[in-house]
Amino acid sequence: MVKISDRVFFIKGEFNGKFPYCNVLIVDDVLIDSGAGQRIIEGLLGRVSTLILTHLHPDHASGAWMFNLARKRVLSPAGFKTDLDSISQRFMTKKLSELWKKVIAESIGMKSFKSEKYNEGIITQKPVEIEAIHAPGHTKDHHVFLIDQKIMYGADIDLTEFGPFYGNPEGDISEFEKSIKRILTYDIEIFVSSHFDPIFGKDEIERRITNYLSFFKKREEKLIDLLSEKPRTLQELVKLSPIYGGRKKFAKEILDFFEENMIQKH
């Protein structure tokens, strides 16, 4: 656990916070996201009264059912159902939805859950202000959180060296770029990522965000280079894996689907 400010604490998820887990943030008695791993979330249940989810990807929402079981408050983005069937239909094809549900149940224990809904705007004011900012592109329901006007929890605008993920059918490059650029308009001092260590200092935050934005163009150029060598089918491009770089040890069929979607969006 890393102290970010007097009432804000960063907790690294299992597997160093990498997929299929995520880092989480305690803000006073609120937990933001629940994908740190069941053991970690179980240990946090006694510290917090409320869970707020940035979006419904399983690496962020996998522990929400535990809050239902503990009779604690759960908030998730308005307009999106939280049962596994509905979530799988958003993020996968009909053909892959059953495999997806099986994989996330067995790997990270995700289950359907119930929640209250929130919209963009101030969620809590005292003792710490938490403002939800809609940041679509990664998913339609993706939000980042501004905490006391100086700390940004960026969720899956994660600033990792993998780069932006837009592999679900609803992922949108144009919207994603707009959401990332919007973060640059906020005067923040600390940026907390779901899959990377906290970043301190305005200059370093701006440098990392600018680098993250560059992935869209770099991927576009890589695809153009591959196609300029010779004509290639979509499946041939997926096999070459220009985005994942062949790193698909976890549920390869699903990751191939994500890569195919991301290639098609360019």
mmCIF file of C-alpha atoms in Angstrom:
data_model
loop_
_atom_site.group_PDB
_atom_site.id
_atom_site.type_symbol
_atom_site.label_atom_id
_atom_site.label_comp_id
_atom_site.label_asym_id
_atom_site.label_seq_id
_atom_site.Cartn_x
_atom_site.Cartn_y
_atom_site.Cartn_z
ATOM 1 C CA MET A 1 0.000 0.000 0.000
ATOM 2 C CA VAL A 2 1.406 3.388 -1.050
ATOM 3 C CA LYS A 3 0.225 6.639 0.529
ATOM 4 C CA ILE A 4 -0.654 9.140 -2.206
ATOM 5 C CA SER A 5 -2.131 11.777 0.119
ATOM 6 C CA ASP A 6 -3.630 11.884 3.621
ATOM 7 C CA ARG A 7 -6.763 9.970 2.593
ATOM 8 C CA VAL A 8 -5.707 8.346 -0.687
ATOM 9 C CA PHE A 9 -3.837 5.032 -0.881
ATOM 10 C CA PHE A 10 -2.628 3.054 -3.903
ATOM 11 C CA ILE A 11 -2.766 -0.747 -3.795
ATOM 12 C CA LYS A 12 -1.004 -2.821 -6.429
ATOM 13 C CA GLY A 13 -3.016 -5.736 -7.763
ATOM 14 C CA GLU A 14 -1.865 -9.318 -8.117
ATOM 15 C CA PHE A 15 0.509 -10.101 -11.006
ATOM 16 C CA ASN A 16 1.993 -6.636 -10.463
ATOM 17 C CA GLY A 17 -1.329 -5.050 -11.454
ATOM 18 C CA LYS A 18 -1.192 -6.427 -14.975
ATOM 19 C CA PHE A 19 -4.113 -8.011 -16.863
ATOM 20 C CA PRO A 20 -6.212 -9.929 -15.794
ATOM 21 C CA TYR A 21 -5.827 -7.878 -12.581
ATOM 22 C CA CYS A 22 -5.610 -4.153 -11.893
ATOM 23 C CA ASN A 23 -4.362 -1.718 -9.290
ATOM 24 C CA VAL A 24 -6.978 -0.141 -7.025
ATOM 25 C CA LEU A 25 -7.277 3.059 -5.025
ATOM 26 C CA ILE A 26 -8.677 3.698 -1.545
ATOM 27 C CA VAL A 27 -10.096 7.210 -1.188
ATOM 28 C CA ASP A 28 -11.172 7.656 2.442
ATOM 29 C CA ASP A 29 -13.785 4.861 2.798
ATOM 30 C CA VAL A 30 -14.285 4.368 -0.958
ATOM 31 C CA LEU A 31 -12.554 1.747 -3.106
ATOM 32 C CA ILE A 32 -12.124 2.521 -6.804
ATOM 33 C CA ASP A 33 -12.210 -0.683 -8.884
ATOM 34 C CA SER A 34 -12.161 -4.237 -7.578
ATOM 35 C CA GLY A 35 -9.865 -6.236 -9.841
ATOM 36 C CA ALA A 36 -6.808 -6.489 -7.581
ATOM 37 C CA GLY A 37 -7.462 -10.176 -6.886
ATOM 38 C CA GLN A 38 -9.865 -11.897 -4.503
ATOM 39 C CA ARG A 39 -7.356 -12.207 -1.649
ATOM 40 C CA ILE A 40 -6.548 -8.488 -1.749
ATOM 41 C CA ILE A 41 -10.172 -7.397 -2.094
ATOM 42 C CA GLU A 42 -11.232 -9.631 0.790
ATOM 43 C CA GLY A 43 -8.636 -7.903 2.957
ATOM 44 C CA LEU A 44 -9.993 -4.464 2.006
ATOM 45 C CA LEU A 45 -13.688 -5.124 2.663
ATOM 46 C CA GLY A 46 -13.421 -4.089 6.304
ATOM 47 C CA ARG A 47 -11.752 -0.770 5.419
ATOM 48 C CA VAL A 48 -14.288 0.652 2.974
ATOM 49 C CA SER A 49 -18.045 1.185 2.734
ATOM 50 C CA THR A 50 -18.415 1.777 -1.003
ATOM 51 C CA LEU A 51 -17.030 0.433 -4.279
ATOM 52 C CA ILE A 52 -17.014 2.600 -7.411
ATOM 53 C CA LEU A 53 -16.192 0.970 -10.749
ATOM 54 C CA THR A 54 -14.548 2.919 -13.561
ATOM 55 C CA HIS A 55 -16.049 0.531 -16.147
ATOM 56 C CA LEU A 56 -17.141 -3.088 -16.445
ATOM 57 C CA HIS A 57 -14.072 -4.813 -17.851
ATOM 58 C CA PRO A 58 -13.477 -7.957 -15.763
ATOM 59 C CA ASP A 59 -10.003 -6.902 -14.625
ATOM 60 C CA HIS A 60 -11.718 -3.941 -12.918
ATOM 61 C CA ALA A 61 -15.069 -5.383 -11.829
ATOM 62 C CA SER A 62 -14.190 -8.967 -10.857
ATOM 63 C CA GLY A 63 -14.525 -8.390 -7.116
ATOM 64 C CA ALA A 64 -17.795 -6.429 -7.150
ATOM 65 C CA TRP A 65 -19.876 -9.481 -6.193
ATOM 66 C CA MET A 66 -17.900 -9.671 -2.928
ATOM 67 C CA PHE A 67 -19.246 -6.231 -1.987
ATOM 68 C CA ASN A 68 -22.791 -7.458 -2.669
ATOM 69 C CA LEU A 69 -22.113 -10.416 -0.373
ATOM 70 C CA ALA A 70 -20.795 -8.079 2.337
ATOM 71 C CA ARG A 71 -23.860 -5.820 1.886
ATOM 72 C CA LYS A 72 -21.747 -2.854 0.884
ATOM 73 C CA ARG A 73 -22.584 -0.194 -1.668
ATOM 74 C CA VAL A 74 -21.523 -0.712 -5.294
ATOM 75 C CA LEU A 75 -21.660 2.024 -7.955
ATOM 76 C CA SER A 76 -21.149 1.417 -11.679
ATOM 77 C CA PRO A 77 -21.653 3.556 -14.818
ATOM 78 C CA ALA A 78 -25.276 4.325 -15.709
ATOM 79 C CA GLY A 79 -26.760 2.635 -18.752
ATOM 80 C CA PHE A 80 -24.870 -0.660 -18.540
ATOM 81 C CA LYS A 81 -26.070 -3.970 -17.087
ATOM 82 C CA THR A 82 -23.846 -5.883 -14.680
ATOM 83 C CA ASP A 83 -24.830 -9.512 -15.257
ATOM 84 C CA LEU A 84 -22.209 -11.617 -17.032
ATOM 85 C CA ASP A 85 -24.432 -12.405 -20.012
ATOM 86 C CA SER A 86 -24.949 -8.705 -20.767
ATOM 87 C CA ILE A 87 -21.288 -7.868 -20.208
ATOM 88 C CA SER A 88 -20.109 -10.706 -22.464
ATOM 89 C CA GLN A 89 -22.468 -9.590 -25.231
ATOM 90 C CA ARG A 90 -20.878 -6.122 -25.126
ATOM 91 C CA PHE A 91 -17.275 -7.206 -25.147
ATOM 92 C CA MET A 92 -17.303 -10.390 -27.243
ATOM 93 C CA THR A 93 -19.012 -12.030 -30.206
ATOM 94 C CA LYS A 94 -21.797 -14.526 -29.633
ATOM 95 C CA LYS A 95 -19.379 -17.279 -30.669
ATOM 96 C CA LEU A 96 -16.789 -16.343 -28.044
ATOM 97 C CA SER A 97 -19.038 -15.152 -25.206
ATOM 98 C CA GLU A 98 -19.315 -18.548 -23.483
ATOM 99 C CA LEU A 99 -15.543 -19.066 -23.627
ATOM 100 C CA TRP A 100 -15.010 -15.532 -22.287
ATOM 101 C CA LYS A 101 -17.357 -16.150 -19.328
ATOM 102 C CA LYS A 102 -15.612 -19.444 -18.558
ATOM 103 C CA VAL A 103 -12.148 -17.887 -18.703
ATOM 104 C CA ILE A 104 -12.919 -14.935 -16.425
ATOM 105 C CA ALA A 105 -14.817 -17.110 -13.941
ATOM 106 C CA GLU A 106 -11.971 -19.609 -13.668
ATOM 107 C CA SER A 107 -9.068 -17.145 -13.766
ATOM 108 C CA ILE A 108 -10.283 -14.239 -11.609
ATOM 109 C CA GLY A 109 -13.589 -15.437 -10.140
ATOM 110 C CA MET A 110 -15.834 -12.835 -11.724
ATOM 111 C CA LYS A 111 -19.571 -13.207 -11.167
ATOM 112 C CA SER A 112 -22.689 -11.203 -11.970
ATOM 113 C CA PHE A 113 -23.374 -8.457 -9.440
ATOM 114 C CA LYS A 114 -25.847 -5.693 -8.642
ATOM 115 C CA SER A 115 -25.101 -1.990 -8.398
ATOM 116 C CA GLU A 116 -26.436 1.515 -8.094
ATOM 117 C CA LYS A 117 -25.644 3.728 -11.074
ATOM 118 C CA TYR A 118 -23.639 6.927 -11.373
ATOM 119 C CA ASN A 119 -23.344 9.558 -14.105
ATOM 120 C CA GLU A 120 -20.537 11.960 -14.947
ATOM 121 C CA GLY A 121 -20.077 14.538 -12.194
ATOM 122 C CA ILE A 122 -19.337 14.802 -8.474
ATOM 123 C CA ILE A 123 -19.916 11.489 -6.680
ATOM 124 C CA THR A 124 -18.612 12.404 -3.218
ATOM 125 C CA GLN A 125 -17.747 15.824 -1.752
ATOM 126 C CA LYS A 126 -16.614 15.305 1.848
ATOM 127 C CA PRO A 127 -14.131 14.518 3.229
ATOM 128 C CA VAL A 128 -12.659 13.937 -0.250
ATOM 129 C CA GLU A 129 -14.152 15.103 -3.540
ATOM 130 C CA ILE A 130 -14.399 12.431 -6.233
ATOM 131 C CA GLU A 131 -15.514 13.557 -9.686
ATOM 132 C CA ALA A 132 -16.365 11.023 -12.400
ATOM 133 C CA ILE A 133 -15.277 12.093 -15.888
ATOM 134 C CA HIS A 134 -16.633 10.131 -18.849
ATOM 135 C CA ALA A 135 -13.675 9.052 -20.999
ATOM 136 C CA PRO A 136 -14.978 6.743 -23.762
ATOM 137 C CA GLY A 137 -12.991 5.018 -26.471
ATOM 138 C CA HIS A 138 -11.500 2.216 -24.424
ATOM 139 C CA THR A 139 -15.103 1.198 -23.714
ATOM 140 C CA LYS A 140 -18.341 3.152 -23.894
ATOM 141 C CA ASP A 141 -18.705 3.202 -20.100
ATOM 142 C CA HIS A 142 -15.086 4.079 -19.261
ATOM 143 C CA HIS A 143 -14.590 6.826 -16.654
ATOM 144 C CA VAL A 144 -11.591 8.410 -14.984
ATOM 145 C CA PHE A 145 -11.787 10.011 -11.537
ATOM 146 C CA LEU A 146 -10.518 13.412 -10.431
ATOM 147 C CA ILE A 147 -9.792 13.406 -6.698
ATOM 148 C CA ASP A 148 -9.645 16.721 -4.836
ATOM 149 C CA GLN A 149 -8.784 18.460 -8.129
ATOM 150 C CA LYS A 150 -5.170 17.221 -8.060
ATOM 151 C CA ILE A 151 -5.092 13.415 -8.344
ATOM 152 C CA MET A 152 -6.315 11.602 -11.458
ATOM 153 C CA TYR A 153 -7.208 7.922 -11.379
ATOM 154 C CA GLY A 154 -6.819 7.175 -15.083
ATOM 155 C CA ALA A 155 -8.227 3.631 -15.088
ATOM 156 C CA ASP A 156 -7.429 2.108 -18.503
ATOM 157 C CA ILE A 157 -5.849 5.231 -19.836
ATOM 158 C CA ASP A 158 -3.065 3.341 -18.141
ATOM 159 C CA LEU A 159 0.080 4.836 -19.765
ATOM 160 C CA THR A 160 1.697 1.390 -20.050
ATOM 161 C CA GLU A 161 4.161 0.404 -22.756
ATOM 162 C CA PHE A 162 1.536 -1.857 -24.313
ATOM 163 C CA GLY A 163 -0.368 1.268 -25.298
ATOM 164 C CA PRO A 164 -4.110 1.946 -25.598
ATOM 165 C CA PHE A 165 -6.495 -1.017 -25.757
ATOM 166 C CA TYR A 166 -9.568 -0.753 -28.003
ATOM 167 C CA GLY A 167 -10.075 -4.420 -28.824
ATOM 168 C CA ASN A 168 -13.744 -4.801 -27.936
ATOM 169 C CA PRO A 169 -16.388 -4.203 -30.628
ATOM 170 C CA GLU A 170 -17.336 -0.886 -28.980
ATOM 171 C CA GLY A 171 -13.739 0.387 -28.783
ATOM 172 C CA ASP A 172 -13.230 3.608 -30.751
ATOM 173 C CA ILE A 173 -9.848 5.120 -31.628
ATOM 174 C CA SER A 174 -11.158 8.640 -32.274
ATOM 175 C CA GLU A 175 -13.041 8.775 -28.974
ATOM 176 C CA PHE A 176 -10.077 7.278 -27.146
ATOM 177 C CA GLU A 177 -7.711 9.954 -28.468
ATOM 178 C CA LYS A 178 -10.148 12.694 -27.424
ATOM 179 C CA SER A 179 -10.423 11.220 -23.925
ATOM 180 C CA ILE A 180 -6.645 11.041 -23.494
ATOM 181 C CA LYS A 181 -6.175 14.616 -24.742
ATOM 182 C CA ARG A 182 -8.898 15.784 -22.357
ATOM 183 C CA ILE A 183 -6.804 14.609 -19.408
ATOM 184 C CA LEU A 184 -4.069 17.031 -20.492
ATOM 185 C CA THR A 185 -6.480 19.911 -19.825
ATOM 186 C CA TYR A 186 -6.594 19.145 -16.088
ATOM 187 C CA ASP A 187 -4.058 20.683 -13.712
ATOM 188 C CA ILE A 188 -3.164 17.432 -11.938
ATOM 189 C CA GLU A 189 -0.121 16.639 -9.798
ATOM 190 C CA ILE A 190 -0.455 12.855 -9.499
ATOM 191 C CA PHE A 191 -1.665 10.315 -12.065
ATOM 192 C CA VAL A 192 -2.658 6.844 -10.896
ATOM 193 C CA SER A 193 -2.849 4.048 -13.462
ATOM 194 C CA SER A 194 -4.771 0.797 -13.213
ATOM 195 C CA HIS A 195 -1.804 -1.163 -14.572
ATOM 196 C CA PHE A 196 1.280 0.938 -13.800
ATOM 197 C CA ASP A 197 2.917 2.707 -10.869
ATOM 198 C CA PRO A 198 1.683 6.186 -9.833
ATOM 199 C CA ILE A 199 3.243 9.084 -11.740
ATOM 200 C CA PHE A 200 4.204 12.251 -9.859
ATOM 201 C CA GLY A 201 4.764 15.742 -11.249
ATOM 202 C CA LYS A 202 3.001 17.666 -14.006
ATOM 203 C CA ASP A 203 5.874 17.481 -16.499
ATOM 204 C CA GLU A 204 6.293 13.720 -16.154
ATOM 205 C CA ILE A 205 2.534 13.161 -16.418
ATOM 206 C CA GLU A 206 2.395 15.218 -19.621
ATOM 207 C CA ARG A 207 5.406 13.367 -21.064
ATOM 208 C CA ARG A 208 3.869 9.958 -20.373
ATOM 209 C CA ILE A 209 0.457 10.940 -21.762
ATOM 210 C CA THR A 210 2.056 12.345 -24.937
ATOM 211 C CA ASN A 211 3.997 9.102 -25.394
ATOM 212 C CA TYR A 212 0.815 7.084 -24.861
ATOM 213 C CA LEU A 213 -0.967 9.082 -27.553
ATOM 214 C CA SER A 214 1.819 8.281 -30.013
ATOM 215 C CA PHE A 215 0.877 4.579 -30.037
ATOM 216 C CA PHE A 216 -2.093 5.205 -32.327
ATOM 217 C CA LYS A 217 0.135 6.632 -35.071
ATOM 218 C CA LYS A 218 2.903 4.062 -34.526
ATOM 219 C CA ARG A 219 0.436 1.192 -34.924
ATOM 220 C CA GLU A 220 -1.036 2.790 -38.033
ATOM 221 C CA GLU A 221 2.438 3.110 -39.550
ATOM 222 C CA LYS A 222 3.324 -0.483 -38.678
ATOM 223 C CA LEU A 223 0.193 -1.763 -40.411
ATOM 224 C CA ILE A 224 0.913 0.379 -43.491
ATOM 225 C CA ASP A 225 4.462 -1.023 -43.615
ATOM 226 C CA LEU A 226 3.186 -4.617 -43.431
ATOM 227 C CA LEU A 227 0.652 -4.004 -46.184
ATOM 228 C CA SER A 228 3.169 -2.183 -48.371
ATOM 229 C CA GLU A 229 5.436 -5.245 -48.333
ATOM 230 C CA LYS A 230 2.689 -7.319 -49.981
ATOM 231 C CA PRO A 231 -1.101 -7.710 -49.818
ATOM 232 C CA ARG A 232 -2.149 -9.485 -46.618
ATOM 233 C CA THR A 233 -5.489 -10.729 -45.343
ATOM 234 C CA LEU A 234 -6.825 -9.668 -41.952
ATOM 235 C CA GLN A 235 -6.066 -13.112 -40.533
ATOM 236 C CA GLU A 236 -2.505 -12.943 -41.854
ATOM 237 C CA LEU A 237 -2.073 -9.628 -40.056
ATOM 238 C CA VAL A 238 -3.469 -11.113 -36.841
ATOM 239 C CA LYS A 239 -0.982 -13.976 -37.116
ATOM 240 C CA LEU A 240 1.868 -11.466 -37.506
ATOM 241 C CA SER A 241 0.553 -9.802 -34.315
ATOM 242 C CA PRO A 242 1.721 -6.209 -34.892
ATOM 243 C CA ILE A 243 -0.034 -4.958 -31.737
ATOM 244 C CA TYR A 244 0.411 -7.749 -29.183
ATOM 245 C CA GLY A 245 3.795 -8.803 -30.549
ATOM 246 C CA GLY A 246 2.792 -12.442 -30.207
ATOM 247 C CA ARG A 247 2.464 -12.189 -26.406
ATOM 248 C CA LYS A 248 -0.704 -14.245 -25.997
ATOM 249 C CA LYS A 249 -0.155 -16.743 -23.186
ATOM 250 C CA PHE A 250 -3.566 -15.955 -21.664
ATOM 251 C CA ALA A 251 -6.651 -17.155 -23.631
ATOM 252 C CA LYS A 252 -5.071 -16.832 -27.084
ATOM 253 C CA GLU A 253 -8.359 -17.180 -28.993
ATOM 254 C CA ILE A 254 -9.788 -14.196 -27.130
ATOM 255 C CA LEU A 255 -6.617 -12.113 -27.527
ATOM 256 C CA ASP A 256 -6.584 -12.889 -31.258
ATOM 257 C CA PHE A 257 -10.136 -11.527 -31.397
ATOM 258 C CA PHE A 258 -8.995 -8.338 -29.640
ATOM 259 C CA GLU A 259 -6.056 -7.908 -32.001
ATOM 260 C CA GLU A 260 -8.295 -8.451 -35.026
ATOM 261 C CA ASN A 261 -10.663 -5.741 -33.799
ATOM 262 C CA MET A 262 -7.834 -3.300 -33.140
ATOM 263 C CA ILE A 263 -6.328 -3.856 -36.590
ATOM 264 C CA GLN A 264 -9.711 -3.327 -38.248
ATOM 265 C CA LYS A 265 -10.213 -0.006 -36.475
ATOM 266 C CA HIS A 266 -7.143 1.522 -38.177
#
